[in-house]
Short mmCIF file of C-alpha atoms (C1' of nucleotides) in Angstrom, two decimals:
data_model
loop_
_atom_site.label_atom_id
_atom_site.label_comp_id
_atom_site.label_asym_id
_atom_site.label_seq_id
_atom_site.Cartn_x
_atom_site.Cartn_y
_atom_site.Cartn_z
CA MET I 163 -51.43 -53.87 68.91
CA GLN I 164 -48.98 -51.14 69.62
CA LEU I 165 -45.51 -50.47 68.34
CA MET I 166 -44.70 -47.39 66.34
CA ARG I 167 -41.48 -45.57 66.13
CA GLU I 168 -43.18 -42.24 65.51
CA LYS I 169 -40.48 -41.43 63.02
CA GLY I 170 -41.55 -38.54 60.88
CA ALA I 171 -44.40 -36.50 62.32
CA ALA I 172 -44.91 -37.50 65.90
CA GLY I 173 -47.97 -37.05 68.08
CA GLY I 174 -50.93 -35.10 66.81
CA GLY I 175 -54.43 -35.64 68.05
CA LEU I 176 -55.95 -38.84 69.27
CA ARG I 177 -57.36 -39.38 65.84
CA GLU I 178 -54.02 -39.42 64.12
CA ARG I 179 -52.46 -41.60 66.73
CA LYS I 180 -55.24 -44.13 66.30
CA LYS I 181 -54.76 -44.12 62.57
CA ARG I 182 -51.07 -44.71 62.91
CA ALA I 183 -51.70 -47.49 65.38
CA THR I 184 -54.24 -49.16 63.12
CA ARG I 185 -51.96 -48.95 60.12
CA ALA I 186 -49.04 -50.32 62.09
CA ALA I 187 -51.17 -53.09 63.55
CA LEU I 188 -52.32 -54.13 60.11
CA ALA I 189 -48.81 -54.06 58.66
CA GLU I 190 -47.33 -55.97 61.55
CA ALA I 191 -50.10 -58.55 61.55
CA ALA I 192 -49.60 -59.03 57.84
CA VAL I 193 -45.87 -59.61 58.20
CA ARG I 194 -46.13 -61.93 61.18
CA LEU I 195 -48.87 -64.01 59.62
CA ALA I 196 -46.92 -64.18 56.38
CA ALA I 197 -43.77 -65.26 58.18
CA GLU I 198 -45.70 -68.05 59.83
CA HIS I 199 -47.98 -69.35 57.09
CA GLY I 200 -46.49 -67.99 53.89
CA ALA I 201 -47.64 -64.78 52.29
CA GLU I 202 -49.92 -66.43 49.75
CA LYS I 203 -51.89 -68.19 52.45
CA VAL I 204 -52.72 -65.06 54.37
CA THR I 205 -56.10 -63.56 53.55
CA VAL I 206 -57.16 -60.00 54.09
CA GLU I 207 -59.76 -61.32 56.45
CA ALA I 208 -57.11 -62.94 58.63
CA ILE I 209 -54.99 -59.81 58.70
CA SER I 210 -57.97 -57.66 59.57
CA ALA I 211 -59.06 -60.02 62.31
CA ALA I 212 -55.57 -60.08 63.81
CA ALA I 213 -55.51 -56.30 63.83
CA GLY I 214 -59.02 -56.08 65.24
CA VAL I 215 -60.68 -54.20 62.40
CA SER I 216 -63.06 -55.08 59.60
CA VAL I 217 -62.02 -56.15 56.15
CA ARG I 218 -63.43 -52.95 54.76
CA THR I 219 -61.18 -50.94 57.01
CA PHE I 220 -58.15 -52.82 55.75
CA PHE I 221 -58.89 -51.44 52.32
CA ASN I 222 -59.18 -47.97 53.75
CA TYR I 223 -55.50 -48.22 54.63
CA PHE I 224 -54.07 -50.25 51.78
CA ASP I 225 -55.03 -50.21 48.13
CA THR I 226 -53.99 -53.81 47.74
CA ARG I 227 -53.54 -56.82 49.93
CA ASP I 228 -49.87 -56.97 48.99
CA ASP I 229 -49.29 -53.39 50.06
CA ALA I 230 -49.59 -54.50 53.66
CA PHE I 231 -46.44 -56.59 53.26
CA VAL I 232 -44.40 -53.86 51.69
CA VAL I 233 -44.35 -51.00 54.20
CA ILE I 234 -43.68 -47.70 52.63
CA ASP I 235 -42.07 -45.01 54.68
CA ALA I 236 -43.64 -42.04 53.04
CA ASP I 237 -41.30 -39.57 54.69
CA ALA I 238 -38.10 -41.25 53.57
CA GLY I 239 -38.14 -39.47 50.24
CA ALA I 240 -38.32 -36.05 51.84
CA ARG I 241 -35.55 -36.85 54.34
CA MET I 242 -33.23 -38.06 51.61
CA ARG I 243 -33.96 -35.03 49.52
CA ARG I 244 -32.80 -32.76 52.29
CA ALA I 245 -29.77 -34.93 52.96
CA VAL I 246 -28.75 -34.69 49.31
CA LEU I 247 -29.23 -30.94 49.12
CA ASP I 248 -27.49 -30.26 52.43
CA ALA I 249 -24.43 -32.39 51.75
CA PRO I 250 -21.00 -30.67 51.53
CA ALA I 251 -20.29 -29.21 48.12
CA GLY I 252 -17.04 -31.08 47.65
CA LEU I 253 -18.53 -34.55 47.50
CA SER I 254 -19.26 -36.37 44.28
CA PRO I 255 -22.91 -37.26 43.66
CA LEU I 256 -22.21 -40.92 44.33
CA GLU I 257 -20.56 -40.09 47.64
CA VAL I 258 -23.48 -37.93 48.59
CA LEU I 259 -25.86 -40.79 47.95
CA ARG I 260 -23.71 -43.23 49.82
CA GLY I 261 -23.85 -41.00 52.85
CA ALA I 262 -27.54 -40.25 52.67
CA LEU I 263 -28.52 -43.87 52.21
CA ALA I 264 -26.17 -45.13 54.88
CA ALA I 265 -27.69 -42.74 57.40
CA GLU I 266 -31.20 -43.77 56.45
CA LEU I 267 -30.39 -47.46 56.59
CA ALA I 268 -28.54 -47.22 59.89
CA GLU I 269 -31.72 -45.86 61.40
CA ALA I 270 -33.87 -48.51 59.79
CA GLU I 271 -31.57 -51.22 61.08
CA GLN I 272 -32.56 -50.35 64.62
CA GLN I 273 -35.88 -52.03 63.98
CA HIS I 274 -33.68 -55.00 63.32
CA GLU I 275 -36.09 -57.73 64.31
CA LEU I 276 -39.10 -56.68 62.28
CA TRP I 277 -36.81 -55.74 59.43
CA ARG I 278 -35.39 -59.24 59.30
CA LEU I 279 -38.84 -60.75 59.35
CA HIS I 280 -39.73 -58.45 56.55
CA ALA I 281 -36.78 -59.42 54.43
CA GLU I 282 -37.62 -63.04 55.07
CA VAL I 283 -41.18 -62.65 53.88
CA LEU I 284 -40.26 -60.69 50.78
CA HIS I 285 -37.51 -63.10 49.92
CA ALA I 286 -39.87 -66.04 50.19
CA SER I 287 -42.13 -64.70 47.45
CA PRO I 288 -40.39 -62.88 44.61
CA HIS I 289 -43.73 -61.52 43.70
CA LEU I 290 -43.65 -59.27 46.75
CA LEU I 291 -40.02 -58.42 46.19
CA ALA I 292 -41.03 -56.90 42.89
CA ARG I 293 -43.72 -54.90 44.62
CA GLY I 294 -41.12 -53.66 47.04
CA VAL I 295 -39.10 -52.42 44.13
CA GLY I 296 -42.13 -50.56 42.90
CA ALA I 297 -42.52 -48.91 46.26
CA HIS I 298 -38.92 -47.75 46.08
CA MET I 299 -39.30 -46.31 42.62
CA ALA I 300 -41.27 -43.33 43.82
CA ALA I 301 -38.49 -42.59 46.28
CA GLU I 302 -35.95 -43.04 43.49
CA ALA I 303 -37.72 -40.46 41.38
CA GLU I 304 -37.56 -38.01 44.25
CA LEU I 305 -33.89 -38.80 44.72
CA ALA I 306 -33.25 -38.16 41.06
CA GLU I 307 -34.89 -34.76 41.36
CA ALA I 308 -32.79 -33.84 44.35
CA ILE I 309 -29.64 -34.87 42.51
CA ALA I 310 -30.60 -32.90 39.44
CA GLU I 311 -31.25 -29.88 41.61
CA ARG I 312 -27.90 -30.22 43.33
CA LEU I 313 -26.11 -30.49 40.01
CA GLY I 314 -27.83 -27.49 38.50
CA ASP I 315 -27.34 -27.20 34.74
CA ALA I 316 -25.19 -30.32 34.65
CA GLY I 317 -28.15 -32.40 35.81
CA GLY I 318 -30.20 -32.19 32.66
CA GLY I 319 -29.53 -35.57 31.08
CA ILE I 320 -29.97 -39.13 32.06
CA TYR I 321 -27.37 -38.95 34.82
CA PRO I 322 -29.59 -38.15 37.83
CA ARG I 323 -32.12 -40.85 37.08
CA LEU I 324 -29.41 -43.38 36.41
CA LEU I 325 -27.64 -42.54 39.62
CA ALA I 326 -30.83 -42.78 41.68
CA ALA I 327 -31.83 -46.05 40.05
CA VAL I 328 -28.40 -47.59 40.52
CA ALA I 329 -28.33 -46.47 44.14
CA GLY I 330 -31.68 -48.11 44.74
CA THR I 331 -30.41 -51.27 43.10
CA ALA I 332 -27.32 -51.15 45.26
CA VAL I 333 -29.45 -51.01 48.38
CA ARG I 334 -31.64 -53.89 47.29
CA THR I 335 -28.69 -56.01 46.27
CA SER I 336 -26.98 -55.31 49.57
CA VAL I 337 -30.06 -56.26 51.56
CA ASP I 338 -30.49 -59.37 49.50
CA HIS I 339 -26.91 -60.48 49.93
CA TRP I 340 -26.83 -59.61 53.60
CA SER I 341 -30.02 -61.47 54.39
CA ALA I 342 -28.58 -64.55 52.70
CA HIS I 343 -25.23 -64.30 54.52
CA GLN I 344 -26.37 -62.72 57.73
CA GLU I 345 -23.78 -64.34 59.92
CA GLU I 346 -20.78 -63.41 57.83
CA ALA I 347 -20.98 -59.65 57.60
CA ALA I 348 -22.71 -56.60 59.03
CA PHE I 349 -25.14 -54.96 56.71
CA LEU I 350 -23.41 -51.62 56.50
CA ASP I 351 -20.15 -53.32 55.55
CA VAL I 352 -21.86 -55.00 52.64
CA PHE I 353 -23.44 -51.71 51.68
CA HIS I 354 -20.12 -49.87 51.63
CA GLU I 355 -18.45 -52.62 49.67
CA VAL I 356 -21.14 -52.29 47.03
CA PHE I 357 -20.69 -48.55 46.73
CA SER I 358 -16.96 -48.95 46.46
CA LEU I 359 -17.47 -51.32 43.56
CA LEU I 360 -19.77 -48.82 41.87
CA ALA I 361 -17.34 -45.95 42.36
CA ALA I 362 -14.56 -48.02 40.82
CA GLY I 363 -16.63 -48.74 37.71
CA LEU I 364 -17.48 -52.33 38.59
CA PRO I 365 -14.01 -53.72 37.77
CA ALA I 366 -13.42 -57.42 37.44
CA PRO I 367 -12.52 -58.87 40.83
CA PRO I 368 -9.00 -60.24 41.26
CA ALA I 369 -8.63 -63.87 40.27
CA MET K 300 -54.19 -64.11 15.64
CA GLN K 301 -50.89 -64.17 13.84
CA LEU K 302 -47.60 -62.48 14.31
CA MET K 303 -44.74 -64.28 15.93
CA ARG K 304 -41.11 -63.84 15.49
CA GLU K 305 -40.31 -67.46 16.25
CA LYS K 306 -37.29 -66.27 18.14
CA GLY K 307 -35.88 -68.96 20.31
CA ALA K 308 -37.02 -72.44 19.47
CA ALA K 309 -38.71 -72.15 16.13
CA GLY K 310 -41.27 -74.47 14.63
CA GLY K 311 -42.04 -77.69 16.38
CA GLY K 312 -45.35 -79.41 15.95
CA LEU K 313 -48.66 -77.84 15.22
CA ARG K 314 -49.45 -77.97 18.90
CA GLU K 315 -46.56 -75.79 19.94
CA ARG K 316 -47.13 -73.33 17.16
CA LYS K 317 -50.74 -72.96 18.22
CA LYS K 318 -49.72 -72.38 21.78
CA ARG K 319 -47.27 -69.72 20.77
CA ALA K 320 -49.90 -68.09 18.62
CA THR K 321 -52.45 -68.09 21.40
CA ARG K 322 -50.01 -66.65 23.87
CA ALA K 323 -48.91 -63.97 21.44
CA ALA K 324 -52.50 -63.15 20.59
CA LEU K 325 -53.37 -62.70 24.24
CA ALA K 326 -50.32 -60.57 24.94
CA GLU K 327 -50.87 -58.41 21.89
CA ALA K 328 -54.57 -57.99 22.60
CA ALA K 329 -53.75 -56.99 26.15
CA VAL K 330 -51.27 -54.35 25.09
CA ARG K 331 -53.42 -52.89 22.34
CA LEU K 332 -56.49 -52.72 24.54
CA ALA K 333 -54.45 -51.17 27.32
CA ALA K 334 -52.97 -48.57 24.99
CA GLU K 335 -56.46 -47.62 23.90
CA HIS K 336 -58.48 -47.71 27.10
CA GLY K 337 -55.89 -47.64 29.87
CA ALA K 338 -54.57 -50.78 31.49
CA GLU K 339 -56.84 -50.62 34.52
CA LYS K 340 -59.96 -50.59 32.37
CA VAL K 341 -59.10 -53.75 30.48
CA THR K 342 -60.67 -56.89 31.89
CA VAL K 343 -59.47 -60.41 31.38
CA GLU K 344 -62.75 -61.08 29.67
CA ALA K 345 -62.06 -58.38 27.09
CA ILE K 346 -58.55 -59.65 26.44
CA SER K 347 -59.75 -63.21 26.06
CA ALA K 348 -62.55 -62.18 23.73
CA ALA K 349 -60.16 -60.18 21.57
CA ALA K 350 -57.86 -63.17 21.33
CA GLY K 351 -60.72 -65.55 20.64
CA VAL K 352 -60.34 -67.81 23.66
CA SER K 353 -62.19 -68.32 26.92
CA VAL K 354 -61.36 -66.55 30.13
CA ARG K 355 -60.30 -69.83 31.62
CA THR K 356 -57.76 -70.28 28.86
CA PHE K 357 -56.28 -66.88 29.58
CA PHE K 358 -55.40 -68.16 33.02
CA ASN K 359 -53.82 -71.23 31.52
CA TYR K 360 -51.25 -68.90 29.93
CA PHE K 361 -50.83 -66.18 32.54
CA ASP K 362 -50.88 -66.49 36.30
CA THR K 363 -52.10 -62.97 36.63
CA ARG K 364 -53.98 -60.46 34.57
CA ASP K 365 -51.03 -58.10 34.74
CA ASP K 366 -48.66 -60.70 33.40
CA ALA K 367 -50.24 -60.27 30.01
CA PHE K 368 -48.98 -56.71 29.84
CA VAL K 369 -45.47 -57.58 30.82
CA VAL K 370 -44.37 -60.09 28.21
CA ILE K 371 -41.60 -62.27 29.38
CA ASP K 372 -39.29 -63.74 26.83
CA ALA K 373 -38.54 -66.95 28.61
CA ASP K 374 -35.65 -67.77 26.31
CA ALA K 375 -33.82 -64.50 26.82
CA GLY K 376 -32.14 -65.77 29.96
CA ALA K 377 -30.70 -68.78 28.23
CA ARG K 378 -29.48 -66.75 25.26
CA MET K 379 -27.74 -64.25 27.47
CA ARG K 380 -26.17 -66.99 29.48
CA ARG K 381 -24.55 -68.39 26.37
CA ALA K 382 -23.50 -64.94 25.21
CA VAL K 383 -21.78 -64.30 28.52
CA LEU K 384 -19.99 -67.63 28.57
CA ASP K 385 -18.94 -67.44 24.92
CA ALA K 386 -17.56 -63.89 25.06
CA PRO K 387 -13.84 -63.35 24.44
CA ALA K 388 -11.71 -63.90 27.50
CA GLY K 389 -10.09 -60.46 27.36
CA LEU K 390 -13.23 -58.48 28.08
CA SER K 391 -14.15 -57.19 31.50
CA PRO K 392 -17.42 -58.48 32.96
CA LEU K 393 -19.09 -55.13 32.41
CA GLU K 394 -18.02 -55.09 28.77
CA VAL K 395 -19.32 -58.60 28.34
CA LEU K 396 -22.70 -57.57 29.65
CA ARG K 397 -22.78 -54.48 27.53
CA GLY K 398 -22.26 -56.59 24.45
CA ALA K 399 -24.74 -59.29 25.36
CA LEU K 400 -27.47 -56.85 26.27
CA ALA K 401 -26.88 -54.66 23.25
CA ALA K 402 -27.26 -57.66 20.96
CA GLU K 403 -30.42 -58.74 22.70
CA LEU K 404 -31.91 -55.26 22.63
CA ALA K 405 -30.99 -54.64 19.01
CA GLU K 406 -33.05 -57.66 18.11
CA ALA K 407 -35.93 -56.62 20.31
CA GLU K 408 -35.93 -53.18 18.76
CA GLN K 409 -36.95 -54.70 15.45
CA GLN K 410 -40.39 -55.17 16.89
CA HIS K 411 -40.17 -51.44 17.24
CA GLU K 412 -43.87 -50.65 16.99
CA LEU K 413 -45.19 -53.11 19.53
CA TRP K 414 -42.24 -52.33 21.78
CA ARG K 415 -43.12 -48.65 21.82
CA LEU K 416 -46.72 -49.42 22.59
CA HIS K 417 -45.50 -51.60 25.38
CA ALA K 418 -43.30 -48.93 26.89
CA GLU K 419 -46.21 -46.53 26.65
CA VAL K 420 -48.56 -48.83 28.53
CA LEU K 421 -46.06 -49.65 31.26
CA HIS K 422 -45.11 -46.04 31.67
CA ALA K 423 -48.75 -45.05 32.05
CA SER K 424 -49.19 -47.22 35.13
CA PRO K 425 -46.19 -47.45 37.45
CA HIS K 426 -47.85 -50.44 38.96
CA LEU K 427 -47.09 -52.43 35.80
CA LEU K 428 -43.62 -50.99 35.56
CA ALA K 429 -42.83 -52.54 38.90
CA ARG K 430 -44.16 -55.82 37.68
CA GLY K 431 -41.89 -55.54 34.68
CA VAL K 432 -38.97 -55.20 37.01
CA GLY K 433 -40.06 -58.36 38.74
CA ALA K 434 -40.15 -60.16 35.45
CA HIS K 435 -36.60 -59.09 34.76
CA MET K 436 -35.35 -60.24 38.11
CA ALA K 437 -35.49 -63.87 37.18
CA ALA K 438 -33.38 -63.10 34.13
CA GLU K 439 -31.00 -61.14 36.31
CA ALA K 440 -30.51 -64.11 38.57
CA GLU K 441 -29.62 -66.23 35.57
CA LEU K 442 -27.24 -63.55 34.37
CA ALA K 443 -25.58 -63.43 37.75
CA GLU K 444 -25.03 -67.17 37.59
CA ALA K 445 -23.46 -66.94 34.16
CA ILE K 446 -21.15 -64.18 35.35
CA ALA K 447 -20.13 -66.14 38.41
CA GLU K 448 -19.40 -69.14 36.23
CA ARG K 449 -17.31 -67.06 33.85
CA LEU K 450 -15.32 -65.62 36.72
CA GLY K 451 -14.63 -68.95 38.37
CA ASP K 452 -13.30 -68.66 41.89
CA ALA K 453 -13.33 -64.89 41.75
CA GLY K 454 -17.10 -64.91 41.39
CA GLY K 455 -17.95 -66.03 44.87
CA GLY K 456 -19.03 -62.79 46.51
CA ILE K 457 -21.62 -60.18 45.88
CA TYR K 458 -20.05 -59.04 42.64
CA PRO K 459 -21.98 -61.15 40.13
CA ARG K 460 -25.38 -60.32 41.57
CA LEU K 461 -24.53 -56.66 41.82
CA LEU K 462 -23.32 -56.58 38.26
CA ALA K 463 -26.43 -58.32 36.96
CA ALA K 464 -28.74 -56.11 38.98
CA VAL K 465 -27.00 -52.94 37.89
CA ALA K 466 -27.07 -54.05 34.28
CA GLY K 467 -30.79 -54.65 34.50
CA THR K 468 -31.24 -51.24 36.05
CA ALA K 469 -29.19 -49.73 33.28
CA VAL K 470 -31.47 -51.27 30.68
CA ARG K 471 -34.62 -50.09 32.39
CA THR K 472 -33.27 -46.59 32.91
CA SER K 473 -32.22 -46.43 29.27
CA VAL K 474 -35.62 -47.54 28.07
CA ASP K 475 -37.31 -45.11 30.36
CA HIS K 476 -35.21 -42.18 29.26
CA TRP K 477 -35.43 -43.09 25.63
CA SER K 478 -39.18 -43.46 25.67
CA ALA K 479 -39.45 -39.99 27.18
CA HIS K 480 -37.05 -38.41 24.69
CA GLN K 481 -37.74 -40.60 21.72
CA GLU K 482 -37.07 -37.96 19.11
CA GLU K 483 -33.73 -36.85 20.43
CA ALA K 484 -31.67 -40.01 20.47
CA ALA K 485 -31.59 -43.58 19.21
CA PHE K 486 -32.10 -46.15 21.90
CA LEU K 487 -28.77 -47.87 21.51
CA ASP K 488 -26.95 -44.57 21.85
CA VAL K 489 -28.65 -43.97 25.17
CA PHE K 490 -27.81 -47.49 26.21
CA HIS K 491 -24.12 -47.11 25.44
CA GLU K 492 -23.95 -43.77 27.19
CA VAL K 493 -25.33 -45.39 30.30
CA PHE K 494 -22.78 -48.17 30.25
CA SER K 495 -19.97 -45.70 29.75
CA LEU K 496 -21.12 -43.86 32.85
CA LEU K 497 -21.16 -47.11 34.80
CA ALA K 498 -17.71 -48.12 33.63
CA ALA K 499 -16.35 -44.74 34.68
CA GLY K 500 -17.75 -45.12 38.19
CA LEU K 501 -20.65 -42.72 37.75
CA PRO K 502 -18.53 -39.56 37.90
CA ALA K 503 -20.12 -36.17 38.35
CA PRO K 504 -20.96 -34.71 34.95
CA PRO K 505 -19.00 -31.62 33.87
CA ALA K 506 -20.55 -28.38 35.05
"C1'" DG A 749 -56.89 -93.69 8.23
"C1'" DT A 750 -57.96 -95.98 12.60
"C1'" DG A 751 -57.42 -95.79 17.23
"C1'" DC A 752 -55.26 -94.68 21.44
"C1'" DA A 753 -52.47 -91.60 24.50
"C1'" DT A 754 -51.59 -86.98 25.49
"C1'" DC A 755 -52.30 -82.28 25.71
"C1'" DT A 756 -55.53 -78.13 25.47
"C1'" DT A 757 -59.58 -75.84 25.91
"C1'" DT A 758 -63.70 -74.90 28.13
"C1'" DG A 759 -67.64 -74.30 31.56
"C1'" DC A 760 -68.86 -74.53 36.17
"C1'" DA A 761 -68.27 -73.90 41.05
"C1'" DT A 762 -65.87 -71.59 44.43
"C1'" DA A 763 -63.15 -68.26 47.03
"C1'" DC A 764 -60.75 -64.11 47.42
"C1'" DC A 765 -59.75 -59.27 46.13
"C1'" DA A 766 -61.36 -54.53 45.62
"C1'" DT A 767 -64.64 -50.46 45.39
"C1'" DG A 768 -68.81 -47.54 46.03
"C1'" DC A 769 -72.40 -46.31 49.02
"C1'" DA A 770 -75.12 -45.38 53.08
"C1'" DA A 771 -75.58 -45.88 58.03
"C1'" DC A 772 -73.34 -45.62 62.26
"C1'" DT A 773 -69.76 -44.33 65.72
"C1'" DT A 774 -66.18 -41.42 67.46
"C1'" DA A 775 -63.06 -37.31 67.88
"C1'" DT A 776 -62.64 -32.25 67.55
"C1'" DG A 777 -63.43 -27.49 68.44
"C1'" DA A 778 -66.53 -23.76 69.30
"C1'" DT P 502 -73.09 -29.58 74.97
"C1'" DC P 503 -73.69 -29.56 70.23
"C1'" DA P 504 -72.60 -29.51 65.26
"C1'" DT P 505 -69.29 -30.95 62.16
"C1'" DA P 506 -65.80 -33.56 60.23
"C1'" DA P 507 -63.46 -37.99 60.08
"C1'" DG P 508 -63.27 -42.95 60.51
"C1'" DT P 509 -65.44 -47.56 60.65
"C1'" DT P 510 -68.49 -50.93 59.20
"C1'" DG P 511 -71.81 -53.98 56.48
"C1'" DC P 512 -73.74 -54.78 52.20
"C1'" DA P 513 -73.91 -55.14 47.28
"C1'" DT P 514 -71.37 -55.72 43.24
"C1'" DG P 515 -67.97 -57.08 39.89
"C1'" DG P 516 -63.33 -58.54 38.68
"C1'" DT P 517 -59.53 -61.94 39.61
"C1'" DA P 518 -57.84 -66.65 40.19
"C1'" DT P 519 -57.96 -71.91 40.90
"C1'" DG P 520 -59.56 -76.81 40.90
"C1'" DC P 521 -62.07 -80.18 38.52
"C1'" DA P 522 -64.14 -82.94 35.02
"C1'" DA P 523 -65.98 -83.21 30.34
"C1'" DA P 524 -65.20 -82.33 25.51
"C1'" DG P 525 -62.17 -81.27 21.62
"C1'" DA P 526 -57.38 -81.34 19.14
"C1'" DT P 527 -53.11 -83.23 18.19
"C1'" DG P 528 -49.43 -86.70 17.78
"C1'" DC P 529 -47.99 -91.27 16.96
"C1'" DA P 530 -47.98 -96.12 16.01
"C1'" DC P 531 -49.85 -99.35 13.43
#
DNA sequence: GTGCATCTTTGCATACCATGCAACTTATGA
DNA sequence: TCATAAGTTGCATGGTATGCAAAGATGCAC
């Protein structure tokens, strides 16, 4: 019952640290139990017991049982926003996103082991995969805003939202492909290949 | 207790027609009730009552309460598959998808009224929107297969899945944008604009 | 149209998910 | 140390979801 990368806001009082620890313990217990028994077989009671809290407390941390499998990094949106706004002026919006996402993902990949387990669990039940998408959509909306802001008057139409949505899709597709062909390629290589395809307008591959 | 466009496989015996009718009645009741009272306030009992069946029967048609709001056209995947495989050989994969999706959506748009209501309900609770994405993912997988098949040996990598996923994203983004700016543009115009952006590699819009 | 096989619907029992509320315990800061 | 704010817990309640067996339709052969 520990772990914690203390990513965004570190430290704080004992209270906050305990909250973080409890949340992390619940999330980790959920993923490990799901990896072992299958997500559908894992009850809230089991997760709570494994994390050493009551069922009622589980629901103080997650609105839904499934939320425990889907880990949302609430600070990611804000970080990406800054990355988009601070990027060099010369870059195209797509290049800006490629950079911001690559940086974010490189960091996430350090938690390699738990990340893999995660991907495994989500992949095993499409139901949860969809929920993961939902979790990303809030971040995508924030991304779209940042892009629109960066573009100024030119960002009034559908372009920012499309770009953010496509970028999110690119990430998910990359993760999906990588987790199915883990031995063949490094994740970031897959990711960059995907963005190259997007930048080229998704041309037909050579026969 | 009527309606039905008898899209894919029409007719059949009385049994099948009744099943279709029941399913449609449940789905329509769900959407109308949700539009009126908010999706979260609509119980399975209310939906079932409105459709004139028992609660137990509801669960014979939908695995989940939310599924009733998300309407899945189970035949759409098969239709698109054929459209992709039957398209002229000269077209690029992206153009093929643009055509297949446009045809499918043009047909769907004829149910204009219910479709709008649908978009409204989904948009009101992001939770359901995510579920809608999940519903589309199965279709996307089928699309990816069709694309891979069309491409032959060239379709072995990540390209088909990426293309299918991006196309799905394009549709969702178009619907989203259109439903927010309904008065300003026809849906298919939005849709084609989006595909043009994709084909051009998502270039920065003119300042 | 009779009768049998098959499919559908339904009620009942059961288990899990999710929320509000009040009582209790623990951290925080003066 | 003490008062306050925050977090945890059990209990009560109601909605969601599944298995099972009985009853009701439908389809088909005769």
